[in-house]
Amino acid sequence: NPSRPTKIIVHGWHSGPNSHLQHLKDALLDVMDVNVILVNWRSFDTIIYPLAVQRIRPVARVLGSLVDSLVKYGNAKFEDIHIIGHSLGAHIAGLSSMYTDSGTVARITGLDPAGPLIRDDPLFRL
C-alpha cells in the first residue's frame, strides 16, 4: 500500500530473514500501519566472513534499485522509507542509499553494525 510508510529490514551475517528480525517485523506490524519488506541476501551471505563483507556492496546496489523501483513504479515516497539493518545488514542499509538514483531514503537505522574488516575501511563502513 503506497499510502503507508515502508520499513525495509536487512538481516546480518549468517542469520537470514527467518532470524530474530522476524520478531522485529511482527512488532512493527503490531504497533504501526506500515508495509514491511524483509531483504533476503542469504545466498550471498557465506560462512566465510571476509567474502560476505565483499558482497555487501553488490547487495546494497540491488537494494538501492529496489527502493528506486518502489518510488518509480509503486508510488512510494522516499520520505516514507526507513531501512533497518543488523550487523552486516546495517552496512547494506547505509550503502544502499548511495545507489538510489532518484532521491534519498528518509531514515536508515543500523542495529549493532558489524566492525571486523569494516571499521577501518571508509569504502564499506557506515
PDB file of N, CA and C in Angstrom, residues 65-122:
ATOM      1  N   SER A  65      18.314  -0.187  -5.994  1.00  0.00           N
ATOM      2  CA  SER A  65      17.444  -0.316  -7.172  1.00  0.00           C
ATOM      3  C   SER A  65      16.016  -0.660  -6.769  1.00  0.00           C
ATOM      4  N   LEU A  66      15.874  -1.510  -5.753  1.00  0.00           N
ATOM      5  CA  LEU A  66      14.540  -1.843  -5.255  1.00  0.00           C
ATOM      6  C   LEU A  66      13.833  -0.595  -4.749  1.00  0.00           C
ATOM      7  N   VAL A  67      14.540   0.210  -3.973  1.00  0.00           N
ATOM      8  CA  VAL A  67      13.945   1.441  -3.445  1.00  0.00           C
ATOM      9  C   VAL A  67      13.538   2.362  -4.593  1.00  0.00           C
ATOM     10  N   ASP A  68      14.408   2.526  -5.584  1.00  0.00           N
ATOM     11  CA  ASP A  68      14.053   3.334  -6.756  1.00  0.00           C
ATOM     12  C   ASP A  68      12.791   2.805  -7.430  1.00  0.00           C
ATOM     13  N   SER A  69      12.684   1.490  -7.558  1.00  0.00           N
ATOM     14  CA  SER A  69      11.507   0.889  -8.193  1.00  0.00           C
ATOM     15  C   SER A  69      10.246   1.111  -7.366  1.00  0.00           C
ATOM     16  N   LEU A  70      10.361   1.014  -6.040  1.00  0.00           N
ATOM     17  CA  LEU A  70       9.203   1.284  -5.184  1.00  0.00           C
ATOM     18  C   LEU A  70       8.690   2.699  -5.393  1.00  0.00           C
ATOM     19  N   VAL A  71       9.616   3.639  -5.549  1.00  0.00           N
ATOM     20  CA  VAL A  71       9.230   5.038  -5.748  1.00  0.00           C
ATOM     21  C   VAL A  71       8.680   5.248  -7.154  1.00  0.00           C
ATOM     22  N   LYS A  72       9.387   4.734  -8.135  1.00  0.00           N
ATOM     23  CA  LYS A  72       9.014   4.988  -9.530  1.00  0.00           C
ATOM     24  C   LYS A  72       7.746   4.249  -9.948  1.00  0.00           C
ATOM     25  N   TYR A  73       7.648   2.977  -9.588  1.00  0.00           N
ATOM     26  CA  TYR A  73       6.538   2.154 -10.066  1.00  0.00           C
ATOM     27  C   TYR A  73       5.488   1.838  -9.001  1.00  0.00           C
ATOM     28  N   GLY A  74       5.858   1.952  -7.740  1.00  0.00           N
ATOM     29  CA  GLY A  74       4.940   1.603  -6.667  1.00  0.00           C
ATOM     30  C   GLY A  74       4.334   2.791  -5.962  1.00  0.00           C
ATOM     31  N   ASN A  75       4.667   3.994  -6.424  1.00  0.00           N
ATOM     32  CA  ASN A  75       4.150   5.242  -5.847  1.00  0.00           C
ATOM     33  C   ASN A  75       4.534   5.444  -4.386  1.00  0.00           C
ATOM     34  N   ALA A  76       5.590   4.783  -3.938  1.00  0.00           N
ATOM     35  CA  ALA A  76       6.112   5.048  -2.594  1.00  0.00           C
ATOM     36  C   ALA A  76       6.839   6.390  -2.619  1.00  0.00           C
ATOM     37  N   LYS A  77       7.075   6.946  -1.435  1.00  0.00           N
ATOM     38  CA  LYS A  77       7.793   8.219  -1.318  1.00  0.00           C
ATOM     39  C   LYS A  77       9.059   7.985  -0.505  1.00  0.00           C
ATOM     40  N   PHE A  78      10.150   8.617  -0.948  1.00  0.00           N
ATOM     41  CA  PHE A  78      11.413   8.469  -0.219  1.00  0.00           C
ATOM     42  C   PHE A  78      11.260   8.858   1.244  1.00  0.00           C
ATOM     43  N   GLU A  79      10.455   9.880   1.514  1.00  0.00           N
ATOM     44  CA  GLU A  79      10.313  10.345   2.898  1.00  0.00           C
ATOM     45  C   GLU A  79       9.567   9.336   3.775  1.00  0.00           C
ATOM     46  N   ASP A  80       8.949   8.324   3.167  1.00  0.00           N
ATOM     47  CA  ASP A  80       8.233   7.299   3.931  1.00  0.00           C
ATOM     48  C   ASP A  80       8.997   5.981   4.022  1.00  0.00           C
ATOM     49  N   ILE A  81      10.237   5.969   3.553  1.00  0.00           N
ATOM     50  CA  ILE A  81      11.012   4.726   3.555  1.00  0.00           C
ATOM     51  C   ILE A  81      12.056   4.752   4.670  1.00  0.00           C
ATOM     52  N   HIS A  82      12.075   3.679   5.442  1.00  0.00           N
ATOM     53  CA  HIS A  82      13.009   3.511   6.563  1.00  0.00           C
ATOM     54  C   HIS A  82      13.671   2.145   6.395  1.00  0.00           C
ATOM     55  N   ILE A  83      14.991   2.138   6.237  1.00  0.00           N
ATOM     56  CA  ILE A  83      15.726   0.883   6.098  1.00  0.00           C
ATOM     57  C   ILE A  83      16.413   0.568   7.422  1.00  0.00           C
ATOM     58  N   ILE A  84      16.193  -0.642   7.917  1.00  0.00           N
ATOM     59  CA  ILE A  84      16.748  -1.098   9.188  1.00  0.00           C
ATOM     60  C   ILE A  84      17.645  -2.301   8.902  1.00  0.00           C
ATOM     61  N   GLY A  85      18.901  -2.228   9.312  1.00  0.00           N
ATOM     62  CA  GLY A  85      19.808  -3.341   9.079  1.00  0.00           C
ATOM     63  C   GLY A  85      20.512  -3.757  10.349  1.00  0.00           C
ATOM     64  N   HIS A  86      20.802  -5.055  10.449  1.00  0.00           N
ATOM     65  CA  HIS A  86      21.516  -5.591  11.603  1.00  0.00           C
ATOM     66  C   HIS A  86      22.856  -6.164  11.155  1.00  0.00           C
ATOM     67  N   SER A  87      23.919  -5.901  11.915  1.00  0.00           N
ATOM     68  CA  SER A  87      25.252  -6.446  11.664  1.00  0.00           C
ATOM     69  C   SER A  87      25.726  -6.027  10.271  1.00  0.00           C
ATOM     70  N   LEU A  88      26.082  -6.952   9.399  1.00  0.00           N
ATOM     71  CA  LEU A  88      26.467  -6.566   8.032  1.00  0.00           C
ATOM     72  C   LEU A  88      25.290  -5.932   7.301  1.00  0.00           C
ATOM     73  N   GLY A  89      24.081  -6.304   7.672  1.00  0.00           N
ATOM     74  CA  GLY A  89      22.888  -5.697   7.082  1.00  0.00           C
ATOM     75  C   GLY A  89      22.792  -4.209   7.367  1.00  0.00           C
ATOM     76  N   ALA A  90      23.375  -3.766   8.486  1.00  0.00           N
ATOM     77  CA  ALA A  90      23.399  -2.327   8.784  1.00  0.00           C
ATOM     78  C   ALA A  90      24.220  -1.586   7.738  1.00  0.00           C
ATOM     79  N   HIS A  91      25.309  -2.190   7.309  1.00  0.00           N
ATOM     80  CA  HIS A  91      26.152  -1.568   6.278  1.00  0.00           C
ATOM     81  C   HIS A  91      25.475  -1.624   4.911  1.00  0.00           C
ATOM     82  N   ILE A  92      24.770  -2.706   4.634  1.00  0.00           N
ATOM     83  CA  ILE A  92      23.998  -2.785   3.392  1.00  0.00           C
ATOM     84  C   ILE A  92      22.949  -1.678   3.380  1.00  0.00           C
ATOM     85  N   ALA A  93      22.267  -1.491   4.497  1.00  0.00           N
ATOM     86  CA  ALA A  93      21.255  -0.437   4.593  1.00  0.00           C
ATOM     87  C   ALA A  93      21.871   0.931   4.322  1.00  0.00           C
ATOM     88  N   GLY A  94      22.996   1.212   4.961  1.00  0.00           N
ATOM     89  CA  GLY A  94      23.644   2.510   4.782  1.00  0.00           C
ATOM     90  C   GLY A  94      24.148   2.728   3.373  1.00  0.00           C
ATOM     91  N   LEU A  95      24.773   1.711   2.803  1.00  0.00           N
ATOM     92  CA  LEU A  95      25.313   1.840   1.448  1.00  0.00           C
ATOM     93  C   LEU A  95      24.215   1.920   0.397  1.00  0.00           C
ATOM     94  N   SER A  96      23.071   1.305   0.647  1.00  0.00           N
ATOM     95  CA  SER A  96      22.007   1.271  -0.361  1.00  0.00           C
ATOM     96  C   SER A  96      21.551   2.663  -0.766  1.00  0.00           C
ATOM     97  N   SER A  97      21.582   3.583   0.160  1.00  0.00           N
ATOM     98  CA  SER A  97      21.150   4.949  -0.161  1.00  0.00           C
ATOM     99  C   SER A  97      22.082   5.615  -1.168  1.00  0.00           C
ATOM    100  N   MET A  98      23.334   5.141  -1.237  1.00  0.00           N
ATOM    101  CA  MET A  98      24.266   5.668  -2.240  1.00  0.00           C
ATOM    102  C   MET A  98      23.869   5.225  -3.647  1.00  0.00           C
ATOM    103  N   TYR A  99      23.063   4.179  -3.735  1.00  0.00           N
ATOM    104  CA  TYR A  99      22.714   3.596  -5.028  1.00  0.00           C
ATOM    105  C   TYR A  99      21.281   3.890  -5.458  1.00  0.00           C
ATOM    106  N   THR A 100      20.637   4.849  -4.831  1.00  0.00           N
ATOM    107  CA  THR A 100      19.334   5.284  -5.323  1.00  0.00           C
ATOM    108  C   THR A 100      19.572   6.425  -6.297  1.00  0.00           C
ATOM    109  N   ASP A 101      18.877   6.383  -7.423  1.00  0.00           N
ATOM    110  CA  ASP A 101      19.093   7.374  -8.474  1.00  0.00           C
ATOM    111  C   ASP A 101      18.168   8.575  -8.376  1.00  0.00           C
ATOM    112  N   SER A 102      17.025   8.394  -7.753  1.00  0.00           N
ATOM    113  CA  SER A 102      16.007   9.433  -7.842  1.00  0.00           C
ATOM    114  C   SER A 102      15.710  10.155  -6.532  1.00  0.00           C
ATOM    115  N   GLY A 103      16.471   9.883  -5.478  1.00  0.00           N
ATOM    116  CA  GLY A 103      16.225  10.561  -4.210  1.00  0.00           C
ATOM    117  C   GLY A 103      17.023   9.929  -3.082  1.00  0.00           C
ATOM    118  N   THR A 104      16.721  10.362  -1.868  1.00  0.00           N
ATOM    119  CA  THR A 104      17.430   9.895  -0.683  1.00  0.00           C
ATOM    120  C   THR A 104      16.440   9.281   0.298  1.00  0.00           C
ATOM    121  N   VAL A 105      16.787   8.126   0.829  1.00  0.00           N
ATOM    122  CA  VAL A 105      15.960   7.458   1.822  1.00  0.00           C
ATOM    123  C   VAL A 105      15.882   8.334   3.068  1.00  0.00           C
ATOM    124  N   ALA A 106      14.687   8.442   3.635  1.00  0.00           N
ATOM    125  CA  ALA A 106      14.471   9.340   4.766  1.00  0.00           C
ATOM    126  C   ALA A 106      15.216   8.914   6.022  1.00  0.00           C
ATOM    127  N   ARG A 107      15.263   7.610   6.278  1.00  0.00           N
ATOM    128  CA  ARG A 107      15.834   7.161   7.552  1.00  0.00           C
ATOM    129  C   ARG A 107      16.500   5.805   7.375  1.00  0.00           C
ATOM    130  N   ILE A 108      17.675   5.671   7.974  1.00  0.00           N
ATOM    131  CA  ILE A 108      18.396   4.404   7.981  1.00  0.00           C
ATOM    132  C   ILE A 108      18.825   4.132   9.421  1.00  0.00           C
ATOM    133  N   THR A 109      18.549   2.927   9.895  1.00  0.00           N
ATOM    134  CA  THR A 109      18.923   2.545  11.248  1.00  0.00           C
ATOM    135  C   THR A 109      19.849   1.337  11.183  1.00  0.00           C
ATOM    136  N   GLY A 110      21.007   1.448  11.821  1.00  0.00           N
ATOM    137  CA  GLY A 110      21.944   0.339  11.917  1.00  0.00           C
ATOM    138  C   GLY A 110      21.906  -0.240  13.312  1.00  0.00           C
ATOM    139  N   LEU A 111      21.500  -1.497  13.430  1.00  0.00           N
ATOM    140  CA  LEU A 111      21.452  -2.187  14.715  1.00  0.00           C
ATOM    141  C   LEU A 111      22.716  -3.026  14.871  1.00  0.00           C
ATOM    142  N   ASP A 112      23.540  -2.665  15.819  1.00  0.00           N
ATOM    143  CA  ASP A 112      24.793  -3.373  16.093  1.00  0.00           C
ATOM    144  C   ASP A 112      25.601  -3.605  14.815  1.00  0.00           C
ATOM    145  N   PRO A 113      26.007  -2.517  14.132  1.00  0.00           N
ATOM    146  CA  PRO A 113      26.746  -2.658  12.866  1.00  0.00           C
ATOM    147  C   PRO A 113      28.019  -3.486  13.047  1.00  0.00           C
ATOM    148  N   ALA A 114      28.276  -4.336  12.079  1.00  0.00           N
ATOM    149  CA  ALA A 114      29.475  -5.174  12.108  1.00  0.00           C
ATOM    150  C   ALA A 114      30.725  -4.301  12.084  1.00  0.00           C
ATOM    151  N   GLY A 115      31.757  -4.733  12.799  1.00  0.00           N
ATOM    152  CA  GLY A 115      33.007  -3.990  12.834  1.00  0.00           C
ATOM    153  C   GLY A 115      34.165  -4.648  12.104  1.00  0.00           C
ATOM    154  N   PRO A 116      34.372  -5.968  12.287  1.00  0.00           N
ATOM    155  CA  PRO A 116      35.543  -6.605  11.672  1.00  0.00           C
ATOM    156  C   PRO A 116      35.592  -6.431  10.153  1.00  0.00           C
ATOM    157  N   LEU A 117      36.750  -6.031   9.668  1.00  0.00           N
ATOM    158  CA  LEU A 117      37.048  -5.791   8.253  1.00  0.00           C
ATOM    159  C   LEU A 117      36.302  -4.593   7.673  1.00  0.00           C
ATOM    160  N   ILE A 118      35.578  -3.874   8.500  1.00  0.00           N
ATOM    161  CA  ILE A 118      34.807  -2.722   8.023  1.00  0.00           C
ATOM    162  C   ILE A 118      35.184  -1.464   8.787  1.00  0.00           C
ATOM    163  N   ARG A 119      35.397  -1.601  10.068  1.00  0.00           N
ATOM    164  CA  ARG A 119      35.607  -0.461  10.965  1.00  0.00           C
ATOM    165  C   ARG A 119      36.613   0.547  10.421  1.00  0.00           C
ATOM    166  N   ASP A 120      37.710   0.077   9.836  1.00  0.00           N
ATOM    167  CA  ASP A 120      38.768   0.977   9.378  1.00  0.00           C
ATOM    168  C   ASP A 120      38.758   1.208   7.873  1.00  0.00           C
ATOM    169  N   ASP A 121      37.720   0.768   7.183  1.00  0.00           N
ATOM    170  CA  ASP A 121      37.650   0.913   5.725  1.00  0.00           C
ATOM    171  C   ASP A 121      36.544   1.891   5.348  1.00  0.00           C
ATOM    172  N   PRO A 122      36.893   3.114   4.960  1.00  0.00           N
ATOM    173  CA  PRO A 122      35.875   4.120   4.652  1.00  0.00           C
ATOM    174  C   PRO A 122      35.006   3.759   3.449  1.00  0.00           C
TER     175      PRO A 122
END
